Short mmCIF file of C-alpha atoms in Angstrom, two decimals:
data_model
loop_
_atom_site.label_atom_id
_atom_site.label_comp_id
_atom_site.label_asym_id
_atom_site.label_seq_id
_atom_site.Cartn_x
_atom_site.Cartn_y
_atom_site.Cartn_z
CA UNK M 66 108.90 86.37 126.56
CA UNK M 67 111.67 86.32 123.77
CA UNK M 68 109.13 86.98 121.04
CA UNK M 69 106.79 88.90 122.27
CA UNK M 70 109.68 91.53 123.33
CA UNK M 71 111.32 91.43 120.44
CA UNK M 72 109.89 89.61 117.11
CA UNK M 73 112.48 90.95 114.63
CA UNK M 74 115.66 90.36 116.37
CA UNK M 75 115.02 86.36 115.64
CA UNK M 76 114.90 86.74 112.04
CA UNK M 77 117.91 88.43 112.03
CA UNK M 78 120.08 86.33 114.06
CA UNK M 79 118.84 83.32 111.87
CA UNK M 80 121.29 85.02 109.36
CA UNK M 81 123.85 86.81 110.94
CA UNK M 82 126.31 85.76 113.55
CA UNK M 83 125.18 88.34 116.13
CA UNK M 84 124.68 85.79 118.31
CA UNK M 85 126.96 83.27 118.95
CA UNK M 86 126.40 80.14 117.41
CA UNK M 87 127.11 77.15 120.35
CA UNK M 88 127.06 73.79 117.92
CA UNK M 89 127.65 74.33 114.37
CA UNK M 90 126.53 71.03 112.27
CA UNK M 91 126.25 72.46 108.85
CA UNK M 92 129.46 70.38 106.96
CA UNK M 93 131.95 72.32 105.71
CA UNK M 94 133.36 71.40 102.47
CA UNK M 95 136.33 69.88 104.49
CA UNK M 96 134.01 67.54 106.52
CA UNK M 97 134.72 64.07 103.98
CA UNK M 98 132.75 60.66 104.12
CA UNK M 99 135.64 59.41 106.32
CA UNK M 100 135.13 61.49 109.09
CA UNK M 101 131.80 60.32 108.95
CA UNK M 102 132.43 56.82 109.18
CA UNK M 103 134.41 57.58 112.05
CA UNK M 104 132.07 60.25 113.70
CA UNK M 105 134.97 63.00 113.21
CA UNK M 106 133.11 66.42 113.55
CA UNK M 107 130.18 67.73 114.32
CA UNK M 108 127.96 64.43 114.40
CA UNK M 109 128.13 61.04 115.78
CA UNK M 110 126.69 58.25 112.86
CA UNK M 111 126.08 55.58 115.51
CA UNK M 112 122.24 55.30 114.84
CA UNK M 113 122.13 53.13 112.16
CA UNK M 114 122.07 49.80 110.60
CA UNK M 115 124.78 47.10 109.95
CA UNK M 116 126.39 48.45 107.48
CA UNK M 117 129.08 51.41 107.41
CA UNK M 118 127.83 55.19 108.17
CA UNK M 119 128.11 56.09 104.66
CA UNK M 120 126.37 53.21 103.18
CA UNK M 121 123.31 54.80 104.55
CA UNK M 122 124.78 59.20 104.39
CA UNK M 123 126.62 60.92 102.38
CA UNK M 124 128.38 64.15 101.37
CA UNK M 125 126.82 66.04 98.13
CA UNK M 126 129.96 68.08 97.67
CA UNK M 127 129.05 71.11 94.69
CA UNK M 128 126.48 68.74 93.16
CA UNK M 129 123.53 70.43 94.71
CA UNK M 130 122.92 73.74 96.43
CA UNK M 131 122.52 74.03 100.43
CA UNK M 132 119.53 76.52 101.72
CA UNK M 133 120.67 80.33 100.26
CA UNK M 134 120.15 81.19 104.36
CA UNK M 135 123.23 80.53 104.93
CA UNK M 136 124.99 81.62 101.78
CA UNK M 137 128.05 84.26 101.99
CA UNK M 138 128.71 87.21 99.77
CA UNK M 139 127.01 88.38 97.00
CA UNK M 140 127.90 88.27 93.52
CA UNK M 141 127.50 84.83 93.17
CA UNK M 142 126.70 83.57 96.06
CA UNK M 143 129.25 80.82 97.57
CA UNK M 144 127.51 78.21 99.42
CA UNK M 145 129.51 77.45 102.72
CA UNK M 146 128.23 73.97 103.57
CA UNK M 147 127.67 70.86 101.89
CA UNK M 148 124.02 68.79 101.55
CA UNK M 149 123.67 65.57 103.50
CA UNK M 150 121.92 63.00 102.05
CA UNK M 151 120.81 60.66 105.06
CA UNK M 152 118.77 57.07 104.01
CA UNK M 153 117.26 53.80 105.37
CA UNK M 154 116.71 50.59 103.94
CA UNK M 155 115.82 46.81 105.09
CA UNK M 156 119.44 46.71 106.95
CA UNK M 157 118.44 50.38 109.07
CA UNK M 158 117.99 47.58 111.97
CA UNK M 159 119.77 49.82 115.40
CA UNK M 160 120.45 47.58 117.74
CA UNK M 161 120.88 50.35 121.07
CA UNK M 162 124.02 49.25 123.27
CA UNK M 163 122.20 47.17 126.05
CA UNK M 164 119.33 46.55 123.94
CA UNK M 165 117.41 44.26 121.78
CA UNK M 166 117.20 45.44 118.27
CA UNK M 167 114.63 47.49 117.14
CA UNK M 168 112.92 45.21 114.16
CA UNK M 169 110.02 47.64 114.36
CA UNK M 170 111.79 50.58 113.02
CA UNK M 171 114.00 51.59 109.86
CA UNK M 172 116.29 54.54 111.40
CA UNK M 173 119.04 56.59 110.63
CA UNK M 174 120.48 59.97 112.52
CA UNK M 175 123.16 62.25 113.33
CA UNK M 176 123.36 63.02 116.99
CA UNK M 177 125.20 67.13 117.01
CA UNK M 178 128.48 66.42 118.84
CA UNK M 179 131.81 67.82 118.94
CA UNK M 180 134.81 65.36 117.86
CA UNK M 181 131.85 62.55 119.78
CA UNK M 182 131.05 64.23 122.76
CA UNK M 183 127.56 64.87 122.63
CA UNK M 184 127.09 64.78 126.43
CA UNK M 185 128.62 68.14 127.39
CA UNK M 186 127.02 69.74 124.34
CA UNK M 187 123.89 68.89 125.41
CA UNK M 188 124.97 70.78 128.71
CA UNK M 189 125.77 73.90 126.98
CA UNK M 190 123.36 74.51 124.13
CA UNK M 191 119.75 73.06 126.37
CA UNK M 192 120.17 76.29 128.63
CA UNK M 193 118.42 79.46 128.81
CA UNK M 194 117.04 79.95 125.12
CA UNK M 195 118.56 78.37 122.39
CA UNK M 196 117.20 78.65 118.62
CA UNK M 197 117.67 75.16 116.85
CA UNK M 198 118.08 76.13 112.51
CA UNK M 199 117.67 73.07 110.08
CA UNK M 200 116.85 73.04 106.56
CA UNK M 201 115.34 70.02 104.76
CA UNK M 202 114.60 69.29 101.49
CA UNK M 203 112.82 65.54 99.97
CA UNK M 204 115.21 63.31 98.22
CA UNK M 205 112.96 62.68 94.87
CA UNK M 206 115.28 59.53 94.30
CA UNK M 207 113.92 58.03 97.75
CA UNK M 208 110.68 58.93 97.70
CA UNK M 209 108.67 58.32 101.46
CA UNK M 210 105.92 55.97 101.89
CA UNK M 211 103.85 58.31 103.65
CA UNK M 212 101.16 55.73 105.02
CA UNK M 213 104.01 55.36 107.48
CA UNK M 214 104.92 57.93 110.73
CA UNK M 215 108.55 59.84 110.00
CA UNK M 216 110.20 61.43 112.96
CA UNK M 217 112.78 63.66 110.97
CA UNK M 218 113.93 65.87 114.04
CA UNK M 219 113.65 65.54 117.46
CA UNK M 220 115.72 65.85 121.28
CA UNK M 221 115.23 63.21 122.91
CA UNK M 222 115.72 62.97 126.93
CA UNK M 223 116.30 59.69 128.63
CA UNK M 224 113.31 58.80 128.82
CA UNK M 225 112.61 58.44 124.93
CA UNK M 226 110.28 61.61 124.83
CA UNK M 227 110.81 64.26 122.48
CA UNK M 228 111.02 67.83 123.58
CA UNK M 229 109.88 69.23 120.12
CA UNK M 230 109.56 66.83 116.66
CA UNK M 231 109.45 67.37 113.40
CA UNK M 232 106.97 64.70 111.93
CA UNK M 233 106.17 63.43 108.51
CA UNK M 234 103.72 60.66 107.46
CA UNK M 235 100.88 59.14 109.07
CA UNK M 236 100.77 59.00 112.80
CA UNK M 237 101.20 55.27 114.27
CA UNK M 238 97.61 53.83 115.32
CA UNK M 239 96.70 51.13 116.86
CA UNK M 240 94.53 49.58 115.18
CA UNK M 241 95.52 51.33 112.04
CA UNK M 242 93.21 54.14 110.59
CA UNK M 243 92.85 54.74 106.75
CA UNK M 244 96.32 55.32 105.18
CA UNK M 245 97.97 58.00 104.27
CA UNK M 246 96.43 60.31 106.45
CA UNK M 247 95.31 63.80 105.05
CA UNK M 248 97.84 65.66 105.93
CA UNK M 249 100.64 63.25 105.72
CA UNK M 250 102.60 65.10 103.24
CA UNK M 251 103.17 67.68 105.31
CA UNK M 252 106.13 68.45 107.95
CA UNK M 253 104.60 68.96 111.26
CA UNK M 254 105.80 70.48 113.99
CA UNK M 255 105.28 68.56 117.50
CA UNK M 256 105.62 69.77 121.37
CA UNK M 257 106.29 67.29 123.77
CA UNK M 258 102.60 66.22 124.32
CA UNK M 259 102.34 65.66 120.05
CA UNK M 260 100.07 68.35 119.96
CA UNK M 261 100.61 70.14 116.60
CA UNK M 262 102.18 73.94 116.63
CA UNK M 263 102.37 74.54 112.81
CA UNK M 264 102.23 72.35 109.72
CA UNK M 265 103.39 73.43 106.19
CA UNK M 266 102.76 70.93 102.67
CA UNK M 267 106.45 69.33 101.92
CA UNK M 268 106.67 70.64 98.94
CA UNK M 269 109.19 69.26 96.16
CA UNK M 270 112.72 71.06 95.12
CA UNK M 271 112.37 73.19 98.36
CA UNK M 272 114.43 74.08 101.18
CA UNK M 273 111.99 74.07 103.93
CA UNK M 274 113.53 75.75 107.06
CA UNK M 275 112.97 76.18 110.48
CA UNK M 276 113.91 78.04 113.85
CA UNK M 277 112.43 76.26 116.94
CA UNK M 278 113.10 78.41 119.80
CA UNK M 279 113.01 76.28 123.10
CA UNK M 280 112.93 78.67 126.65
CA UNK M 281 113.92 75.47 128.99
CA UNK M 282 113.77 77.21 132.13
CA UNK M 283 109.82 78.41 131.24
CA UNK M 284 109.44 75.74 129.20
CA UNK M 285 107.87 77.00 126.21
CA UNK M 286 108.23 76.45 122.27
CA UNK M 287 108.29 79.02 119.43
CA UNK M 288 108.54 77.88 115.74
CA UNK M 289 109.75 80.30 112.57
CA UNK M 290 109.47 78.74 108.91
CA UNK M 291 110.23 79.88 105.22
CA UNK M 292 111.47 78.43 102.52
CA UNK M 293 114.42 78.59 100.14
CA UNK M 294 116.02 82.18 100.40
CA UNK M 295 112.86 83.93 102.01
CA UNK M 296 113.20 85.08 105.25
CA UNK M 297 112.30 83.08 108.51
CA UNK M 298 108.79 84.08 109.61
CA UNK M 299 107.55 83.40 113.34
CA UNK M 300 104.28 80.80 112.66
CA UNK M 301 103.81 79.46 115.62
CA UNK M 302 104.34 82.62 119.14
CA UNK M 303 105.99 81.18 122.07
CA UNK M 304 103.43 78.75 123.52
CA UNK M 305 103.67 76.34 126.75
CA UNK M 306 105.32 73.17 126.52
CA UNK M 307 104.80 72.27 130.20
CA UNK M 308 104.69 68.43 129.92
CA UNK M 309 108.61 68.50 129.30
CA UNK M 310 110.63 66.99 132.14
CA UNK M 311 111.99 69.38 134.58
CA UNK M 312 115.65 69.88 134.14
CA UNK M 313 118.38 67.72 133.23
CA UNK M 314 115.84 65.02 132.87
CA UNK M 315 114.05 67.22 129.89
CA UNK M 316 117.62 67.39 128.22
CA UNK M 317 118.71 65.72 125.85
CA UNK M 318 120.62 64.68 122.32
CA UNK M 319 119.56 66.33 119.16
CA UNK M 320 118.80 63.93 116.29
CA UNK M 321 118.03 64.56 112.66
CA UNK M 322 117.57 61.98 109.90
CA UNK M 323 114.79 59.38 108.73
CA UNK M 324 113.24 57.27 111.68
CA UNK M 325 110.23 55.27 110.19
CA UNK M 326 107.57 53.70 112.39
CA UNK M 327 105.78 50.51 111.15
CA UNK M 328 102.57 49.59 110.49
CA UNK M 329 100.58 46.86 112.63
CA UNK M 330 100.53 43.58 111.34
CA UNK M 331 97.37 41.83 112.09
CA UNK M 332 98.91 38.73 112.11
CA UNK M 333 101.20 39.58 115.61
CA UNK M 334 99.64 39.42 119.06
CA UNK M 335 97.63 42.02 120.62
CA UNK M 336 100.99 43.20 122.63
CA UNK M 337 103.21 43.11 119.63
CA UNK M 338 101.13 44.79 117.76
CA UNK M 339 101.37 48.14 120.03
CA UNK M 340 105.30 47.81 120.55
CA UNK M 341 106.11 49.79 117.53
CA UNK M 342 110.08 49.21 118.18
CA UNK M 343 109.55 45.89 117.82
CA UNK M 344 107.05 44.41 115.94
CA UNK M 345 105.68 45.72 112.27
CA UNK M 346 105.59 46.11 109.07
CA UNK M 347 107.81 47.39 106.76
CA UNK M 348 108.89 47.52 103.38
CA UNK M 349 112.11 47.62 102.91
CA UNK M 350 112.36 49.91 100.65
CA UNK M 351 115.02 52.99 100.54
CA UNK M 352 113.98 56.12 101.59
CA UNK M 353 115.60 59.36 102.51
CA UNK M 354 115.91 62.89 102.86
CA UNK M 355 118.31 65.82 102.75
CA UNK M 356 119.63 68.05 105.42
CA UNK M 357 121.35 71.78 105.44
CA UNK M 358 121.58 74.66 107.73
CA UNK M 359 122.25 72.68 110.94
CA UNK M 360 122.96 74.88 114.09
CA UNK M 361 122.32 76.73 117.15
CA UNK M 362 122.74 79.67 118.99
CA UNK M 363 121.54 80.14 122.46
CA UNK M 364 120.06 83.49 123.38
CA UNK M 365 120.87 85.19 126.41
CA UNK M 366 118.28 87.78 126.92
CA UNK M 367 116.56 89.12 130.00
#
């Protein structure tokens, strides 16, 4: 296995370009608000709510610093990438082409393309072993309501399963449990069964980051964490994640942003009550969070 061969090598690919990075996401200081209206670049903006892309993202420009992992040069450091800010609010109503909308949820995510093609992406960087590096950080303006489930980060095959997820909140029950949960301020890491790999407190003014390393053809997970400028340590060694579909079926696109699940309302029917995309609560409130450090490399090793 990847990590058990060699457990340094990861750490320094996560900051050097040894490797060859396949999808590049972080946005360059060229990369303006039109292009993502438009979904010009790296990301397609299509999972949303009625209104325009950027009413719900935006560029931060120089007003705030991206994760140091990815910083250039020395003396000062010169950040190459800008923050996103990605939010929801009462309008985050996606309505999937085909589909009814989804009244249950409050979503919005970037799907990693190239110019919009997503499709063939997925073809190149879901082979052989690809590490997936994204940085996130809580917007203190748009606080969470964390009685709620958050699925921040996720591929997702056809099928609506998630190969890995990065969860925040309080997991969906039906009938619902006491709320918040006890560890729902923390970012946890999921495998495709939503068994738990690693969990970490979000903690505020932080760059939390992450390298999940995904083997697709044995099927296993691997996840390496730090935060700010420290160095990616492995948290979580390469473990089974056997319940993933076989294939292209267990491919999929990768999505990062702020999906909120609801909470049951008592006064729906039995059925509606368990058809989370549907049916719910919710606030309406806005929420949000902050992205940097978006890539991937895939590893050939043997």
């Amino acid at each position: 296995m990847l990590l058990a061969i060699v457990p340094i090598l990861l750490v320094s690919l996560a900051l050097s370009t040894a490797t060859p990075i396949v999808y590049d996401g972080r946005a360059r200081f060229n990369l303006t608000n039109a292009d993502l209206e438009s979904s010009t670049g790296p990301f397609l903006t299509v999972v949303k709510g009625s209104e325009n892309a950027t009413h719900y993202s935006s560029l931060l420009g120089h007003t705030m610093a991206p994760t140091p992992l990815w910083s250039e040069g020395l003396l000062p450091i010169q950040p190459t990438e800008q923050v996103i800010s990605i939010t929801i609010d009462n309008s985050s109503i996606f309505i999937p082409g085909g589909g009814s909308p989804q009244f249950g949820f409050r979503r919005t995510e970037f799907i990693a393309a190239v110019n919009g093609d997503h499709d063939d992406l997925n073809l190149v960087m879901e082979v052989n072993t690809t590490v997936f590096h994204f940085s996130i950080q809580k917007d203190e303006k748009r606080p969470l309501n964390y009685s709620h489930e958050y699925q921040v980060v996720f591929i997702e095959p056809n099928d609506g399963s998630h190969v890995f997820e990065i969860q925040l909140g309080s997991p969906f029950t039906d009938p619902s449990g006491p709320l918040p949960v006890a560890d729902a301020h923390s970012l946890k890491v999921l495998d495709h069964a939503l068994n738990t790999l690693f969990n970490a407190p979000f903690i505020s003014d932080t760059w939390h980051n992450f390298a999940v390393v995904i083997d697709w053809s044995d099927k296993t997970l691997a996840v390496w964490y730090s935060r700010n400028a420290d160095l990616l340590q492995l948290v979580k060694e390469t473990t089974p994640n056997p319940t993933t579909p076989t294939g292209s079926d267990g491919q999929g696109d990768f999505h990062f942003g702020v999906l909120k699940l609801p909470l049951v309302n008592p006064e729906d029917s039995p059925a509606n009550q368990s058809d989370v995309v549907h049916f719910g609560i919710q606030e309406g409130t806005i929420e949000g969070l902050l992205y940097s450090g978006c890539s991937w490399k895939v590893l050939f090793m043997v």
